[in-house]
mmCIF file of C-alpha atoms in Angstrom:
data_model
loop_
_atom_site.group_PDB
_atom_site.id
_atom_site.type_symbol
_atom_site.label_atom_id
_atom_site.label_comp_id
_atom_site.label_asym_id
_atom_site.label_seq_id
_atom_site.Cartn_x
_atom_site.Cartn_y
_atom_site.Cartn_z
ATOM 1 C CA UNK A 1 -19.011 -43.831 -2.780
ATOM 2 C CA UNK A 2 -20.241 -42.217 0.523
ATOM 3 C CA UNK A 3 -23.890 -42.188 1.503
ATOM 4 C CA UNK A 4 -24.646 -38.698 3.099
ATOM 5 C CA UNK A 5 -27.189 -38.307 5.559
ATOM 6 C CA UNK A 6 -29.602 -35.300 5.839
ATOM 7 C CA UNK A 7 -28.822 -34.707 9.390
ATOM 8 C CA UNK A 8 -26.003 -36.149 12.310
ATOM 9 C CA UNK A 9 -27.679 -37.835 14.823
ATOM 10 C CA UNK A 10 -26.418 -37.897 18.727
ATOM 11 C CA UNK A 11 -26.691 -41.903 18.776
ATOM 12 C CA UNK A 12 -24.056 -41.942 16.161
ATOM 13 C CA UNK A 13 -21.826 -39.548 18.180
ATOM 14 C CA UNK A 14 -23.000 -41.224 21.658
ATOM 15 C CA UNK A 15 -22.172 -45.122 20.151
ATOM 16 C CA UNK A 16 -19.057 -43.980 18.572
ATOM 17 C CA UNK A 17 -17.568 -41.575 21.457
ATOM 18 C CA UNK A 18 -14.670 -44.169 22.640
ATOM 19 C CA UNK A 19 -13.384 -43.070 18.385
ATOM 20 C CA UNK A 20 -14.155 -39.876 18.286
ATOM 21 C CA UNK A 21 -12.087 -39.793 21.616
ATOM 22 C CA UNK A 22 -9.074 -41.937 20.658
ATOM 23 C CA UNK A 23 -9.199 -39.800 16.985
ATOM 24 C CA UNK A 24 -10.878 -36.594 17.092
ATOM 25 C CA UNK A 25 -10.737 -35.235 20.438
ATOM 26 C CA UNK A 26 -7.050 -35.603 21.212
ATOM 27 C CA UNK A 27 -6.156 -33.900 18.143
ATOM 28 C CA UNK A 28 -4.511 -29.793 18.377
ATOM 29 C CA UNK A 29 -7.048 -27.418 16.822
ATOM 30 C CA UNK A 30 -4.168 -26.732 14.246
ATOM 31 C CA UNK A 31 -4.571 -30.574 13.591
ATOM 32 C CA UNK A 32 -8.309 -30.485 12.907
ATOM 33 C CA UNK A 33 -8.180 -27.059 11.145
ATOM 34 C CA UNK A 34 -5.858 -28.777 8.678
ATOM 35 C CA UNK A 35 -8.496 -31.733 8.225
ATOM 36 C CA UNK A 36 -11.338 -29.257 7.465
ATOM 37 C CA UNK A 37 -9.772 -27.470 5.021
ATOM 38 C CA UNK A 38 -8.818 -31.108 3.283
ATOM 39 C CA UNK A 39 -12.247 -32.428 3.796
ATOM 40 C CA UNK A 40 -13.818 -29.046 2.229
ATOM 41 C CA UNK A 41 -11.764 -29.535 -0.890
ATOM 42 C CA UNK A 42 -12.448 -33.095 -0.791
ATOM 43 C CA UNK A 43 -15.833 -33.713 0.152
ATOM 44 C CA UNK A 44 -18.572 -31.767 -1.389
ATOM 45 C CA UNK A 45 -21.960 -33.192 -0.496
ATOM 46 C CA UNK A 46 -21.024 -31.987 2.969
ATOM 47 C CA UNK A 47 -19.508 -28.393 3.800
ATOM 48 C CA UNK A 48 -16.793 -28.556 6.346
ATOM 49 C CA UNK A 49 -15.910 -25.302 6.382
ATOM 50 C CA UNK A 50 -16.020 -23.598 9.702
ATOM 51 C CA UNK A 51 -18.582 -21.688 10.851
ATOM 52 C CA UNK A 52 -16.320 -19.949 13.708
ATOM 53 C CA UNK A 53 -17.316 -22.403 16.219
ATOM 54 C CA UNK A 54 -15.702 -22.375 19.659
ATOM 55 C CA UNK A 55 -15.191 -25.720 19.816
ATOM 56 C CA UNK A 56 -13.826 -27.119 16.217
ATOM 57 C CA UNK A 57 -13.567 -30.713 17.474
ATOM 58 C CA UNK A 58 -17.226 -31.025 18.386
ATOM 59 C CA UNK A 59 -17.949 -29.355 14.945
ATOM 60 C CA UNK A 60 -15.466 -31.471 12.556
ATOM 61 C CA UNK A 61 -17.611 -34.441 14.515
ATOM 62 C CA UNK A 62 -20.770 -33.114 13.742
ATOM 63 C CA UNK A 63 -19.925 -33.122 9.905
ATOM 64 C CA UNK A 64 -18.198 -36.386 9.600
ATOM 65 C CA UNK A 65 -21.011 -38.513 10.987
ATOM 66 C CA UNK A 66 -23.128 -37.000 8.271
ATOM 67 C CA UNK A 67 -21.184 -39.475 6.266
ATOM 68 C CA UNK A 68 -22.032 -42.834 6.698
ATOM 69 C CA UNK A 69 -18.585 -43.973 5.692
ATOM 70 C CA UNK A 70 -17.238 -41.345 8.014
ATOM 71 C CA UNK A 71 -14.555 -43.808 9.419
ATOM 72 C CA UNK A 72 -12.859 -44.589 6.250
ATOM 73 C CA UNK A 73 -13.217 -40.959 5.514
ATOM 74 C CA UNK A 74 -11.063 -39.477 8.590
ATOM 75 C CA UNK A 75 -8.443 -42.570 7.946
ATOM 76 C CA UNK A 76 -8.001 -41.524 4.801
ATOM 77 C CA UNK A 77 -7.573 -37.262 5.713
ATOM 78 C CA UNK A 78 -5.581 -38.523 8.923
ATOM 79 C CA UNK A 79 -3.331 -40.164 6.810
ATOM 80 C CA UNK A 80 -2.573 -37.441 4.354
ATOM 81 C CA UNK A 81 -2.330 -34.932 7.543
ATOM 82 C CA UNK A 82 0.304 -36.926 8.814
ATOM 83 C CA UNK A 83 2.166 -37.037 6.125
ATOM 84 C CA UNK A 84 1.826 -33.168 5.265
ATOM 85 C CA UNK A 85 1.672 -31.602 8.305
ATOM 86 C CA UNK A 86 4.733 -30.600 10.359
ATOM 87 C CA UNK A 87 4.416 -31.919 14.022
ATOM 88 C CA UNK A 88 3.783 -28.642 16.843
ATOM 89 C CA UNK A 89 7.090 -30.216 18.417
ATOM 90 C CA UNK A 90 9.358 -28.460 15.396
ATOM 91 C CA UNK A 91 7.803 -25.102 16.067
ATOM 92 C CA UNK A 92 8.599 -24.980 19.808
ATOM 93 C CA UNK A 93 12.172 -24.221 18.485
ATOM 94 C CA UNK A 94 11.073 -20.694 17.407
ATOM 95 C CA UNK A 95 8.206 -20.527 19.980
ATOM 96 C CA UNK A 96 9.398 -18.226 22.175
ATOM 97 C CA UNK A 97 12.053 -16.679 19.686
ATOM 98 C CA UNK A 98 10.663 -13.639 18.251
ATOM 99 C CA UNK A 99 13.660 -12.922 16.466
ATOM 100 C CA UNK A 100 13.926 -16.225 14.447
ATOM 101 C CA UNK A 101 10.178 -15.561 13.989
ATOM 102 C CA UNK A 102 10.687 -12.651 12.100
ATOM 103 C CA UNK A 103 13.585 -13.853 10.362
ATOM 104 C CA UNK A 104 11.979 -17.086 8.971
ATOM 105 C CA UNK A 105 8.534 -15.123 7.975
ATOM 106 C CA UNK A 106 10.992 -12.759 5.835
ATOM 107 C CA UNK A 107 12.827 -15.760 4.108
ATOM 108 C CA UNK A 108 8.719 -16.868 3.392
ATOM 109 C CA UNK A 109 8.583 -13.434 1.584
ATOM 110 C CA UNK A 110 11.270 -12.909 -0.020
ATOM 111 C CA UNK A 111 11.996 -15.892 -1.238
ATOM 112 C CA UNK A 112 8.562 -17.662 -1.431
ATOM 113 C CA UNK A 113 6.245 -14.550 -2.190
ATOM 114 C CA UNK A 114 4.371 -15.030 1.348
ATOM 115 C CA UNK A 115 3.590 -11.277 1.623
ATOM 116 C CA UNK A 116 1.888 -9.839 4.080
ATOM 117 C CA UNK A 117 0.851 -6.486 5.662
ATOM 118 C CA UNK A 118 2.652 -5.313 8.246
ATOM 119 C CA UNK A 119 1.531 -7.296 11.012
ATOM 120 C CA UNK A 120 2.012 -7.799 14.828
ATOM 121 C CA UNK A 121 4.431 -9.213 16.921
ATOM 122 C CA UNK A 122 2.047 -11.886 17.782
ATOM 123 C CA UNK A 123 0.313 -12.889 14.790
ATOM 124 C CA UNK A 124 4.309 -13.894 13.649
ATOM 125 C CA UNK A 125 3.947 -17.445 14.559
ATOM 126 C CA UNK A 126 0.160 -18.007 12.743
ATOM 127 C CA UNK A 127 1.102 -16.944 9.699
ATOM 128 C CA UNK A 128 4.168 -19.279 9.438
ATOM 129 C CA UNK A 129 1.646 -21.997 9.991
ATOM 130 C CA UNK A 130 -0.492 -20.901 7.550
ATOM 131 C CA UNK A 131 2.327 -21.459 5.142
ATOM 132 C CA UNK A 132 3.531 -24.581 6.185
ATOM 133 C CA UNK A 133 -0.089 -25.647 6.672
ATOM 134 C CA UNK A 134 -1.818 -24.237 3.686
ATOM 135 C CA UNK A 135 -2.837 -26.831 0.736
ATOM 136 C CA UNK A 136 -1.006 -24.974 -1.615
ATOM 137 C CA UNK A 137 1.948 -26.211 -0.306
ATOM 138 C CA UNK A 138 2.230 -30.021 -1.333
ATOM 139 C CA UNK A 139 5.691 -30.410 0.249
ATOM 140 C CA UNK A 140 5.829 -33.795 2.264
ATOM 141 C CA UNK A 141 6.211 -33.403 6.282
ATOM 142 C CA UNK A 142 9.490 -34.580 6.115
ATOM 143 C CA UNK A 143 10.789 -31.827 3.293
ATOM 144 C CA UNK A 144 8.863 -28.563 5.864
ATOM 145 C CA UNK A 145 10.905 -30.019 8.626
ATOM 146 C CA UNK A 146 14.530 -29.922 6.588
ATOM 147 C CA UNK A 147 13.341 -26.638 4.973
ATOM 148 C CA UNK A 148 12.432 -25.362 8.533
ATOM 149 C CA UNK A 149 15.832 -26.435 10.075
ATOM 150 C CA UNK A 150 17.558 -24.732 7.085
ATOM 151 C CA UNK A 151 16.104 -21.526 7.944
ATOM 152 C CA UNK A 152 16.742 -21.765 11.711
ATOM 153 C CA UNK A 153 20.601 -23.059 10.667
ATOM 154 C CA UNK A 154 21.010 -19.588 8.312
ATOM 155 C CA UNK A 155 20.117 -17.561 11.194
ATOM 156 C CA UNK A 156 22.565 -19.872 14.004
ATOM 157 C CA UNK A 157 25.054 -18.528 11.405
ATOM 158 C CA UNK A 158 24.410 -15.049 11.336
ATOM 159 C CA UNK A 159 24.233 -14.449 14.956
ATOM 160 C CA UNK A 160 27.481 -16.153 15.821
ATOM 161 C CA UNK A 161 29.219 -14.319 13.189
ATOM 162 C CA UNK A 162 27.619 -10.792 14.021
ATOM 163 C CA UNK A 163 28.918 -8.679 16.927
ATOM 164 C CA UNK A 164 26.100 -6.573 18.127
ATOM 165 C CA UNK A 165 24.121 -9.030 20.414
ATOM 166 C CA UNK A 166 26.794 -8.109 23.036
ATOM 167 C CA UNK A 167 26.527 -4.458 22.504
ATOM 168 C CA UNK A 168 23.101 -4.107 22.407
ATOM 169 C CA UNK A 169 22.066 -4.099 26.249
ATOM 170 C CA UNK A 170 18.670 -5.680 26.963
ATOM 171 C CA UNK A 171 18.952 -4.527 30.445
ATOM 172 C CA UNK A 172 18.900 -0.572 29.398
ATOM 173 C CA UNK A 173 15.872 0.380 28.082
ATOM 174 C CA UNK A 174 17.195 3.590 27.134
ATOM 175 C CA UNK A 175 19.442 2.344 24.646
ATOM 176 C CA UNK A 176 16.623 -0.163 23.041
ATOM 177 C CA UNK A 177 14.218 2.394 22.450
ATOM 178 C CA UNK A 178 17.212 4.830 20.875
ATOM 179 C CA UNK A 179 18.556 1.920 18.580
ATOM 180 C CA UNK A 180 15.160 1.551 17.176
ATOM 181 C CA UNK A 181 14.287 4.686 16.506
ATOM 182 C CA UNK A 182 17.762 4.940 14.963
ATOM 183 C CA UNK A 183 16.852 2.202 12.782
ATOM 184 C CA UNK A 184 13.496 3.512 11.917
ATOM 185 C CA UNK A 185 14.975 6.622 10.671
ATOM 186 C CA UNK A 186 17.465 5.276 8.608
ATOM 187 C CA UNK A 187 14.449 2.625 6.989
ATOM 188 C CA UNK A 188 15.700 -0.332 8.318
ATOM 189 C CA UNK A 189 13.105 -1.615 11.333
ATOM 190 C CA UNK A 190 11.582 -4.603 10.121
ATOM 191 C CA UNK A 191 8.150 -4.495 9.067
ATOM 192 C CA UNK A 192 6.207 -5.435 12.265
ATOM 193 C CA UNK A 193 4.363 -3.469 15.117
ATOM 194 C CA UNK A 194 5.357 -3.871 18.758
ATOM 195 C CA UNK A 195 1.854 -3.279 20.551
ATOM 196 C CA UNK A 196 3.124 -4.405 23.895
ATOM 197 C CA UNK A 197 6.192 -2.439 23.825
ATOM 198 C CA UNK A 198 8.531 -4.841 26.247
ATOM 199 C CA UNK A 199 12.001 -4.621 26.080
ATOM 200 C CA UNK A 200 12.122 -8.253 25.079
ATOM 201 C CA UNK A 201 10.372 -7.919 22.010
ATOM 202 C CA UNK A 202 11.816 -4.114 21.047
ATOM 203 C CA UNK A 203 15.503 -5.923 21.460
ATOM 204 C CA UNK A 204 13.744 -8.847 18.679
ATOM 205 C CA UNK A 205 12.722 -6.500 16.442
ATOM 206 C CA UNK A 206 16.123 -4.189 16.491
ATOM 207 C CA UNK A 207 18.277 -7.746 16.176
ATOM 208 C CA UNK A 208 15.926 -8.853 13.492
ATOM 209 C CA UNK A 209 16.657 -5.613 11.600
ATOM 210 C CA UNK A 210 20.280 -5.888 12.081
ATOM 211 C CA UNK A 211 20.348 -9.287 11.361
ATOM 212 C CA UNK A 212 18.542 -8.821 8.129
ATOM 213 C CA UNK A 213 20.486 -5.998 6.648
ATOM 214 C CA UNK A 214 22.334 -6.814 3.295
ATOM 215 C CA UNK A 215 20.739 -10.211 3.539
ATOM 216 C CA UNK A 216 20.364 -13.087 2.039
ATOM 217 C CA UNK A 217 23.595 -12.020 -0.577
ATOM 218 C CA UNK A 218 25.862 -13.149 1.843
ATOM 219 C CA UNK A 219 24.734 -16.329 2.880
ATOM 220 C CA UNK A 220 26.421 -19.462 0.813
ATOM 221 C CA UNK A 221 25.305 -23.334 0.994
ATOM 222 C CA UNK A 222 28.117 -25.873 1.357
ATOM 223 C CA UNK A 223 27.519 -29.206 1.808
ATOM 224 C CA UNK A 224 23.953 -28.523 3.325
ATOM 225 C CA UNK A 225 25.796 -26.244 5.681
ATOM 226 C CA UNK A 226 25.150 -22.562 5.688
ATOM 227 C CA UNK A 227 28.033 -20.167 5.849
ATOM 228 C CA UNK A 228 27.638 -16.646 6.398
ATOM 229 C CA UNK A 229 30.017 -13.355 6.293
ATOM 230 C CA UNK A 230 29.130 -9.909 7.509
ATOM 231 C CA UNK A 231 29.023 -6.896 4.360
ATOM 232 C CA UNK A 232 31.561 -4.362 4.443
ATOM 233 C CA UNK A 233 28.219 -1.909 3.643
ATOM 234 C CA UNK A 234 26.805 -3.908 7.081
ATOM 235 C CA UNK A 235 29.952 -3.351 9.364
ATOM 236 C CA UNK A 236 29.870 0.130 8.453
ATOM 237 C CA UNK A 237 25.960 0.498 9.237
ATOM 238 C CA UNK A 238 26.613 -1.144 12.424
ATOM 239 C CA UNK A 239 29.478 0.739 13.518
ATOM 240 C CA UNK A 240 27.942 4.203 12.794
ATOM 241 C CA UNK A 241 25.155 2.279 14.919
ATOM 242 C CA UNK A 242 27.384 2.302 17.758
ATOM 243 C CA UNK A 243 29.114 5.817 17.222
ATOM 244 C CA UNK A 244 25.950 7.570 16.996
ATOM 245 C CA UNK A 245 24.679 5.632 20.225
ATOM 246 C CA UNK A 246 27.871 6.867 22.050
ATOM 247 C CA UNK A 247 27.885 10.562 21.093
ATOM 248 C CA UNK A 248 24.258 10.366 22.269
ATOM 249 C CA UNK A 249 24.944 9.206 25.836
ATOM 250 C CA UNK A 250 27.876 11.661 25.671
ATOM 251 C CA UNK A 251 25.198 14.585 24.892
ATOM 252 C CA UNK A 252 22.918 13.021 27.435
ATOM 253 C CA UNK A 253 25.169 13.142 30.285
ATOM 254 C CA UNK A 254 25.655 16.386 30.471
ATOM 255 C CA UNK A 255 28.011 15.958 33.459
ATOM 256 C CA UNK A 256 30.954 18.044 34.384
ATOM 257 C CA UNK A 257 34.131 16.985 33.620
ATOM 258 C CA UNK A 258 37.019 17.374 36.133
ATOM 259 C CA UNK A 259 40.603 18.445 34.185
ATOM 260 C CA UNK A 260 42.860 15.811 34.442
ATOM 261 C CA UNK A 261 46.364 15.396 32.026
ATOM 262 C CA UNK A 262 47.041 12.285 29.963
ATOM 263 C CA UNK A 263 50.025 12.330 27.985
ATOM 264 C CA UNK A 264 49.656 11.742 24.262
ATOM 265 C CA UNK A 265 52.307 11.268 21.566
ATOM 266 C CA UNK A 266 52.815 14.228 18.777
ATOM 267 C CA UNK A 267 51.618 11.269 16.057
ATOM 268 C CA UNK A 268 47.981 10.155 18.566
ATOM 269 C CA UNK A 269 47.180 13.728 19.389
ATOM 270 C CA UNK A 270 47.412 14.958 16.525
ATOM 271 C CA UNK A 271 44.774 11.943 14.912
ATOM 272 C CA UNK A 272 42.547 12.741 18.121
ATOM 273 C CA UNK A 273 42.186 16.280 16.865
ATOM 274 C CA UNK A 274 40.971 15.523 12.884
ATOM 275 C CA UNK A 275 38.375 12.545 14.538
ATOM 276 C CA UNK A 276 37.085 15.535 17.108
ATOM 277 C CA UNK A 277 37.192 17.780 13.751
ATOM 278 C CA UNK A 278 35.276 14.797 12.050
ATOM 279 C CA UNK A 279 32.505 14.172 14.123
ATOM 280 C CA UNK A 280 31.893 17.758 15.754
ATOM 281 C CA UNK A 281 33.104 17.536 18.901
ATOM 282 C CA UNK A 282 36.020 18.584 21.024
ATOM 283 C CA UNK A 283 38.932 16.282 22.018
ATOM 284 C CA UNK A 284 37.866 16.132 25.376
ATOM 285 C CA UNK A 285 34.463 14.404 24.182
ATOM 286 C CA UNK A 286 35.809 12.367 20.872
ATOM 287 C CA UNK A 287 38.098 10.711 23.905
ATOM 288 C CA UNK A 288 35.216 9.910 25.929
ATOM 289 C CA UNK A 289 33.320 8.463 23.217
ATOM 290 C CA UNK A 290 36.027 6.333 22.414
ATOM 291 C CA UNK A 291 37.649 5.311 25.734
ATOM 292 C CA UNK A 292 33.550 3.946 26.775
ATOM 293 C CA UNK A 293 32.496 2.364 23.117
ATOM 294 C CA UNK A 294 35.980 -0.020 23.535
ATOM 295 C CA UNK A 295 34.938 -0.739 27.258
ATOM 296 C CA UNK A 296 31.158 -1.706 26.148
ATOM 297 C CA UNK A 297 32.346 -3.900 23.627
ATOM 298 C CA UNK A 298 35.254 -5.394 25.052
ATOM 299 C CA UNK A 299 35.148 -4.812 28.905
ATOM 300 C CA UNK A 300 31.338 -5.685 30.063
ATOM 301 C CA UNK A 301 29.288 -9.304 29.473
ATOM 302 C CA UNK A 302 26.536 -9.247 27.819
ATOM 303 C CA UNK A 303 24.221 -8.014 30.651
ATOM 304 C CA UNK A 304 26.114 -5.213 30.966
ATOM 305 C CA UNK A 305 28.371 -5.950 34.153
ATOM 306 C CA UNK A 306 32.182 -5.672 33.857
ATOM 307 C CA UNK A 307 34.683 -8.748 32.880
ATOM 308 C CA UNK A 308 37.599 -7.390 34.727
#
């Protein structure tokens, strides 16, 4: 049984700083949040809790020597943290990914009950820590990594079976802000806040939406692969996505239009007419709409430039 002190001395830190070096010191501050929150369920003669100190190696220290096992103390939390707690080295995957940030956290709540407030863009990456850190979840290292690389996997498969990273240009600004807005009106933005307002994390946040409509129905598990398919209800969201965008840069342009002929058959013309009837515009402008959507979706790179 431990023998608790009444107060830590600075001898024991001073004679002991080569270990609390080698084992303390060198440890992340995720690392040595984890072993306070252990410790504080595990040790109760001594609160390691923390007081909000700006330096939480110095202050895990301070407790532990306390303790005059304190040695065979840490070995024992060290051990468990290494076998619970995923390594930073899995999370630089989705580091600098908003958009598999936000999908993961909304697998955490839908599937896992994780719910949260709608939060910020960069508090994303905390809270999936918190879950994958949080006692609660008893899950061995090894199991948070799989489970982590099955989430990242469902979304590999949704973006290379989905169509609209290509037509959704980061390099217009114009079109970023109008597709979420778009979104937000028809209640499908995603539930975070964009305080900085880049175009980076606006185009995250408008993928994320798209990528999460109609899901997780059509994901399927084979084999520890995941396949996905695209709705027929999210094809048609996304392509009255792209229609409305089109008839909105039509509006915008407000440019003149010189007269010029181009020969139709009895059969095309007469299908151009009902689509112009359709969507409210004249044949002139359902042609325009249609002759630029095909060229931004088939014609330009993803950055916008032309193929041909």
């Amino acid at each position: 049984m431990p023998i608790y002190r009444d107060t830590p001395t600075s001898n024991i830190i001073s004679d002991n700083k080569k270990y609390f070096d080698e084992n303390i010191r060198s440890l992340s501050e995720r690392q040595v949040s984890w072993l306070q929150v252990y410790l504080a369920d595990k040790i109760k003669d001594v609160s390691f809790i923390s007081l909000g100190s700006t330096n939480l190696h110095e202050e895990l220290i301070n407790k532990l020597v306390k303790i005059d096992s304190f040695k065979q103390v840490f070995y024992d939390a060290h051990l468990k943290m290494l076998n619970s707690l995923v390594p930073d080295k899995y999370f630089k995957l989705i580091e600098e990914s908003l958009r598999a940030q936000i999908f993961i956290l909304q697998i955490l709540s839908d599937e896992y009950n994780y719910n949260v407030e709608k939060i910020q863009t960069d508090h994303i990456l905390k809270l999936i820590y918190n879950f994958f850190d949080r006692k609660e979840n008893e899950n061995t290292a090894e199991n948070k990594i799989i489970f982590l690389t099955n989430m990242l996997s469902r979304l590999e498969e949704i973006v290379s079976n989905s169509n609209y990273d290509k037509w959704l240009n980061n390099n217009e600004e114009r079109q970023l802000e109008w597709a979420a807005n778009y979104l937000v009106e028809k209640k499908l933005i995603v539930n975070v806040s964009n305080l900085e307002n880049s175009k980076v994390e606006l185009k995250a946040i408008v993928l994320s939406s798209l990528d999460l409509i109609d899901y997780p129905s059509r994901i399927e598990v084979r084999d520890k692969n995941y396949s996905y398919k695209m709705s027929a209800n999210k094809e048609i969201i996304i392509d009255k996505m792209k229609r409305a965008w089109s008839q909105q840069k039509y509006r915008d342009a407000g440019k003149t239009k010189k007269p010029y002929h181009l020969p139709l058959t009895k059969n095309t013309k007469a299908r151009l007419k009902k689509m112009a009837q359709v969507q409210g515009l004249s044949e002139t402008a359902m042609l325009d709409i249609l002759i630029n959507r095909f060229y931004e979706l088939d014609y330009v790179d993803v950055d916008g430039k032309d193929l041909y």
